[in-house]
Amino acid sequence: MIRVGLTGGIGSGKSTIAAMFQKLGAHIIDADQIGRDIVEPGAPAIAELAAAFGDSIVAADGSLVRAELARIAFQTPELTAQMNGIMFPRIVDETNKRFADAEAAGERIVIYDIPLLTEMGTDLVQMAIVVDVPVETQVERAVSRGLPEDDVRRRIAVQQKREDRLALADFVIDNSGTLEQTQEQVERIWVSLMPA
């Protein structure tokens, strides 16, 4: 089984590209979904996050107030690192379980859709695909999904720099063009990933 990291900054189009790979036959593991799963009401991560960032991040029903956590945690690189220190070990553990399940199910290619691949650890995957778009495109796309522009720019500022992401890439998908152009790039990469 081949483990491939699919990464890129906020608003780069990772989810769209993951869906393209899935249609071609890849099994997808979504790090953002794992992140949501580990902070379900009553999960140990919520108590640890509340201790670090305050009770305002927990709703009356015990669920995580994601927007409030993001507002606080993305203010500085130190706060982001503190949040990541709580979340990352749990995400890695669950990711490894899902990789093992995929391998047991006979999956040949697993795409790990993960915004923070290098921050989480590139040892989780055998190769990396970086989805690349200009920063202003990232901002436009994220704002169009309802995120406040200042929050988006703060997240971009604390995420890994574009040039550092590109340096780790085995493949780069330029996602600033049309969907058809992106699909062509995905198909070329897919062919090269297929085991002989």
mmCIF file of C-alpha atoms in Angstrom:
data_model
loop_
_atom_site.group_PDB
_atom_site.id
_atom_site.type_symbol
_atom_site.label_atom_id
_atom_site.label_comp_id
_atom_site.label_asym_id
_atom_site.label_seq_id
_atom_site.Cartn_x
_atom_site.Cartn_y
_atom_site.Cartn_z
ATOM 1 C CA MET A 1 0.000 0.000 0.000
ATOM 2 C CA ILE A 2 1.264 3.450 -0.930
ATOM 3 C CA ARG A 3 0.666 6.287 1.565
ATOM 4 C CA VAL A 4 0.540 9.681 -0.140
ATOM 5 C CA GLY A 5 0.233 12.973 1.710
ATOM 6 C CA LEU A 6 -1.908 15.606 0.008
ATOM 7 C CA THR A 7 -1.169 19.000 1.501
ATOM 8 C CA GLY A 8 -1.519 22.698 0.846
ATOM 9 C CA GLY A 9 -2.522 25.840 2.649
ATOM 10 C CA ILE A 10 -6.036 26.886 3.591
ATOM 11 C CA GLY A 11 -8.145 27.513 0.481
ATOM 12 C CA SER A 12 -5.772 25.668 -1.852
ATOM 13 C CA GLY A 13 -8.372 23.120 -2.966
ATOM 14 C CA LYS A 14 -7.142 19.969 -1.216
ATOM 15 C CA SER A 15 -10.638 18.597 -0.676
ATOM 16 C CA THR A 16 -11.575 19.031 -4.339
ATOM 17 C CA ILE A 17 -8.395 17.268 -5.398
ATOM 18 C CA ALA A 18 -8.877 14.498 -2.828
ATOM 19 C CA ALA A 19 -12.331 13.899 -4.339
ATOM 20 C CA MET A 20 -10.731 13.625 -7.793
ATOM 21 C CA PHE A 21 -8.291 11.000 -6.508
ATOM 22 C CA GLN A 22 -11.139 9.160 -4.802
ATOM 23 C CA LYS A 23 -13.055 8.947 -8.100
ATOM 24 C CA LEU A 24 -9.951 7.370 -9.635
ATOM 25 C CA GLY A 25 -9.921 4.704 -6.917
ATOM 26 C CA ALA A 26 -7.835 6.089 -4.063
ATOM 27 C CA HIS A 27 -8.853 5.564 -0.463
ATOM 28 C CA ILE A 28 -8.997 8.944 1.324
ATOM 29 C CA ILE A 29 -8.103 9.643 4.942
ATOM 30 C CA ASP A 30 -9.133 13.178 5.933
ATOM 31 C CA ALA A 31 -7.051 14.709 8.738
ATOM 32 C CA ASP A 32 -9.597 17.494 9.268
ATOM 33 C CA GLN A 33 -12.330 14.895 9.828
ATOM 34 C CA ILE A 34 -10.098 13.064 12.291
ATOM 35 C CA GLY A 35 -9.541 16.398 14.029
ATOM 36 C CA ARG A 36 -13.312 16.833 14.320
ATOM 37 C CA ASP A 37 -13.802 13.249 15.517
ATOM 38 C CA ILE A 38 -11.336 13.588 18.398
ATOM 39 C CA VAL A 39 -13.110 16.640 19.820
ATOM 40 C CA GLU A 40 -16.598 15.192 20.034
ATOM 41 C CA PRO A 41 -18.396 16.176 23.262
ATOM 42 C CA GLY A 42 -16.856 14.370 26.213
ATOM 43 C CA ALA A 43 -13.580 13.601 24.442
ATOM 44 C CA PRO A 44 -10.436 14.099 26.566
ATOM 45 C CA ALA A 45 -9.044 16.588 24.037
ATOM 46 C CA ILE A 46 -11.835 19.070 24.811
ATOM 47 C CA ALA A 47 -10.953 19.246 28.503
ATOM 48 C CA GLU A 48 -7.283 19.704 27.675
ATOM 49 C CA LEU A 49 -8.054 22.433 25.121
ATOM 50 C CA ALA A 50 -10.352 24.218 27.606
ATOM 51 C CA ALA A 51 -7.633 24.113 30.263
ATOM 52 C CA ALA A 52 -5.220 25.718 27.810
ATOM 53 C CA PHE A 53 -7.508 28.210 26.044
ATOM 54 C CA GLY A 54 -10.392 28.863 28.448
ATOM 55 C CA ASP A 55 -13.954 27.711 28.896
ATOM 56 C CA SER A 56 -15.211 30.016 26.124
ATOM 57 C CA ILE A 57 -14.183 27.346 23.602
ATOM 58 C CA VAL A 58 -16.719 24.853 25.019
ATOM 59 C CA ALA A 59 -20.463 25.250 24.377
ATOM 60 C CA ALA A 60 -23.102 24.476 27.002
ATOM 61 C CA ASP A 61 -23.703 21.059 25.388
ATOM 62 C CA GLY A 62 -20.011 20.171 25.756
ATOM 63 C CA SER A 63 -19.164 20.618 22.091
ATOM 64 C CA LEU A 64 -16.139 22.542 20.895
ATOM 65 C CA VAL A 65 -16.745 26.110 19.702
ATOM 66 C CA ARG A 66 -14.330 25.819 16.788
ATOM 67 C CA ALA A 67 -14.508 29.462 15.736
ATOM 68 C CA GLU A 68 -13.587 30.607 19.244
ATOM 69 C CA LEU A 69 -10.698 28.139 19.474
ATOM 70 C CA ALA A 70 -9.452 29.302 16.066
ATOM 71 C CA ARG A 71 -9.802 32.964 17.058
ATOM 72 C CA ILE A 72 -7.631 32.395 20.118
ATOM 73 C CA ALA A 73 -5.183 29.770 18.869
ATOM 74 C CA PHE A 74 -4.269 31.447 15.589
ATOM 75 C CA GLN A 75 -3.337 34.763 17.237
ATOM 76 C CA THR A 76 0.329 33.809 17.619
ATOM 77 C CA PRO A 77 2.609 30.980 16.511
ATOM 78 C CA GLU A 78 3.080 30.039 20.188
ATOM 79 C CA LEU A 79 -0.655 29.606 20.780
ATOM 80 C CA THR A 80 -0.979 27.649 17.539
ATOM 81 C CA ALA A 81 1.866 25.379 18.670
ATOM 82 C CA GLN A 82 0.135 24.875 22.022
ATOM 83 C CA MET A 83 -3.100 23.814 20.290
ATOM 84 C CA ASN A 84 -1.184 21.559 17.913
ATOM 85 C CA GLY A 85 0.623 19.958 20.852
ATOM 86 C CA ILE A 86 -2.750 18.858 22.200
ATOM 87 C CA MET A 87 -4.277 17.808 18.878
ATOM 88 C CA PHE A 88 -1.409 16.336 16.844
ATOM 89 C CA PRO A 89 -0.604 13.247 18.957
ATOM 90 C CA ARG A 90 -4.274 12.245 18.932
ATOM 91 C CA ILE A 91 -4.582 12.842 15.190
ATOM 92 C CA VAL A 92 -1.427 10.802 14.505
ATOM 93 C CA ASP A 93 -2.700 7.883 16.604
ATOM 94 C CA GLU A 94 -6.057 7.836 14.821
ATOM 95 C CA THR A 95 -4.391 8.274 11.422
ATOM 96 C CA ASN A 96 -2.191 5.244 12.024
ATOM 97 C CA LYS A 97 -5.289 3.206 12.943
ATOM 98 C CA ARG A 98 -6.996 4.266 9.718
ATOM 99 C CA PHE A 99 -3.911 3.449 7.639
ATOM 100 C CA ALA A 100 -3.829 -0.015 9.241
ATOM 101 C CA ASP A 101 -7.541 -0.496 8.491
ATOM 102 C CA ALA A 102 -7.017 0.550 4.857
ATOM 103 C CA GLU A 103 -4.115 -1.852 4.466
ATOM 104 C CA ALA A 104 -6.131 -4.684 6.026
ATOM 105 C CA ALA A 105 -8.925 -3.909 3.542
ATOM 106 C CA GLY A 106 -6.482 -4.289 0.641
ATOM 107 C CA GLU A 107 -6.354 -0.648 -0.424
ATOM 108 C CA ARG A 108 -3.491 0.027 -2.851
ATOM 109 C CA ILE A 109 -3.211 3.817 -2.733
ATOM 110 C CA VAL A 110 -4.222 5.908 0.274
ATOM 111 C CA ILE A 111 -4.340 9.682 -0.025
ATOM 112 C CA TYR A 112 -3.927 11.418 3.328
ATOM 113 C CA ASP A 113 -5.627 14.820 2.957
ATOM 114 C CA ILE A 114 -3.769 16.899 5.549
ATOM 115 C CA PRO A 115 -3.247 20.655 5.672
ATOM 116 C CA LEU A 116 -0.272 20.457 8.042
ATOM 117 C CA LEU A 117 1.744 17.520 6.710
ATOM 118 C CA THR A 118 5.200 18.751 7.668
ATOM 119 C CA GLU A 119 4.023 20.026 11.017
ATOM 120 C CA MET A 120 2.339 16.666 11.723
ATOM 121 C CA GLY A 121 5.239 14.592 10.450
ATOM 122 C CA THR A 122 6.152 13.489 6.954
ATOM 123 C CA ASP A 123 7.053 10.040 8.297
ATOM 124 C CA LEU A 124 3.324 9.220 8.114
ATOM 125 C CA VAL A 125 3.551 9.052 4.306
ATOM 126 C CA GLN A 126 5.900 7.789 1.622
ATOM 127 C CA MET A 127 5.506 10.759 -0.695
ATOM 128 C CA ALA A 128 3.832 14.152 -0.815
ATOM 129 C CA ILE A 129 1.611 15.994 -3.258
ATOM 130 C CA VAL A 130 1.493 19.744 -2.658
ATOM 131 C CA VAL A 131 -1.505 21.715 -3.899
ATOM 132 C CA ASP A 132 -0.236 25.162 -4.798
ATOM 133 C CA VAL A 133 -2.099 28.412 -5.361
ATOM 134 C CA PRO A 134 -1.146 32.059 -4.832
ATOM 135 C CA VAL A 135 -1.859 33.461 -1.368
ATOM 136 C CA GLU A 136 -4.562 35.819 -2.653
ATOM 137 C CA THR A 137 -6.374 32.844 -4.207
ATOM 138 C CA GLN A 138 -6.227 31.076 -0.844
ATOM 139 C CA VAL A 139 -7.752 34.124 0.833
ATOM 140 C CA GLU A 140 -10.512 34.506 -1.786
ATOM 141 C CA ARG A 141 -11.507 30.845 -1.574
ATOM 142 C CA ALA A 142 -11.503 30.667 2.221
ATOM 143 C CA VAL A 143 -13.484 33.913 2.530
ATOM 144 C CA SER A 144 -16.016 32.580 -0.008
ATOM 145 C CA ARG A 145 -16.576 29.644 2.392
ATOM 146 C CA GLY A 146 -17.594 32.098 5.105
ATOM 147 C CA LEU A 147 -14.351 32.576 7.027
ATOM 148 C CA PRO A 148 -13.470 36.145 8.044
ATOM 149 C CA GLU A 149 -10.582 37.514 5.988
ATOM 150 C CA ASP A 150 -8.507 38.521 9.017
ATOM 151 C CA ASP A 151 -8.822 34.962 10.417
ATOM 152 C CA VAL A 152 -7.749 33.498 7.075
ATOM 153 C CA ARG A 153 -4.703 35.749 6.879
ATOM 154 C CA ARG A 154 -3.731 34.857 10.471
ATOM 155 C CA ARG A 155 -3.974 31.146 9.646
ATOM 156 C CA ILE A 156 -1.861 31.575 6.535
ATOM 157 C CA ALA A 157 0.710 33.497 8.585
ATOM 158 C CA VAL A 158 1.125 30.658 11.095
ATOM 159 C CA GLN A 159 0.970 27.794 8.575
ATOM 160 C CA GLN A 160 4.097 26.549 6.897
ATOM 161 C CA LYS A 161 5.417 28.907 4.244
ATOM 162 C CA ARG A 162 4.528 28.116 0.645
ATOM 163 C CA GLU A 163 8.164 27.652 -0.427
ATOM 164 C CA ASP A 164 8.779 25.205 2.437
ATOM 165 C CA ARG A 165 5.743 23.131 1.414
ATOM 166 C CA LEU A 166 6.938 23.084 -2.187
ATOM 167 C CA ALA A 167 10.395 21.901 -1.087
ATOM 168 C CA LEU A 168 8.935 18.679 0.346
ATOM 169 C CA ALA A 169 6.823 17.883 -2.731
ATOM 170 C CA ASP A 170 7.256 14.782 -4.822
ATOM 171 C CA PHE A 171 4.452 16.192 -7.002
ATOM 172 C CA VAL A 172 2.992 19.700 -7.259
ATOM 173 C CA ILE A 173 -0.535 20.439 -8.456
ATOM 174 C CA ASP A 174 -1.034 24.019 -9.631
ATOM 175 C CA ASN A 175 -4.658 24.560 -8.656
ATOM 176 C CA SER A 176 -4.950 28.145 -9.877
ATOM 177 C CA GLY A 177 -6.406 27.205 -13.268
ATOM 178 C CA THR A 178 -9.588 25.470 -14.364
ATOM 179 C CA LEU A 179 -11.006 22.287 -12.869
ATOM 180 C CA GLU A 180 -10.160 20.533 -16.141
ATOM 181 C CA GLN A 181 -6.498 21.577 -15.846
ATOM 182 C CA THR A 182 -6.420 20.346 -12.259
ATOM 183 C CA GLN A 183 -8.067 17.042 -13.242
ATOM 184 C CA GLU A 184 -5.396 16.498 -15.933
ATOM 185 C CA GLN A 185 -2.637 16.979 -13.344
ATOM 186 C CA VAL A 186 -4.372 14.597 -10.920
ATOM 187 C CA GLU A 187 -4.698 11.927 -13.622
ATOM 188 C CA ARG A 188 -1.004 12.227 -14.563
ATOM 189 C CA ILE A 189 0.007 11.796 -10.925
ATOM 190 C CA TRP A 190 -2.427 8.895 -10.478
ATOM 191 C CA VAL A 191 -0.846 6.994 -13.369
ATOM 192 C CA SER A 192 2.606 7.448 -11.848
ATOM 193 C CA LEU A 193 1.362 6.251 -8.435
ATOM 194 C CA MET A 194 -0.206 3.048 -9.724
ATOM 195 C CA PRO A 195 1.804 -0.023 -8.733
ATOM 196 C CA ALA A 196 3.238 -1.886 -11.712
#
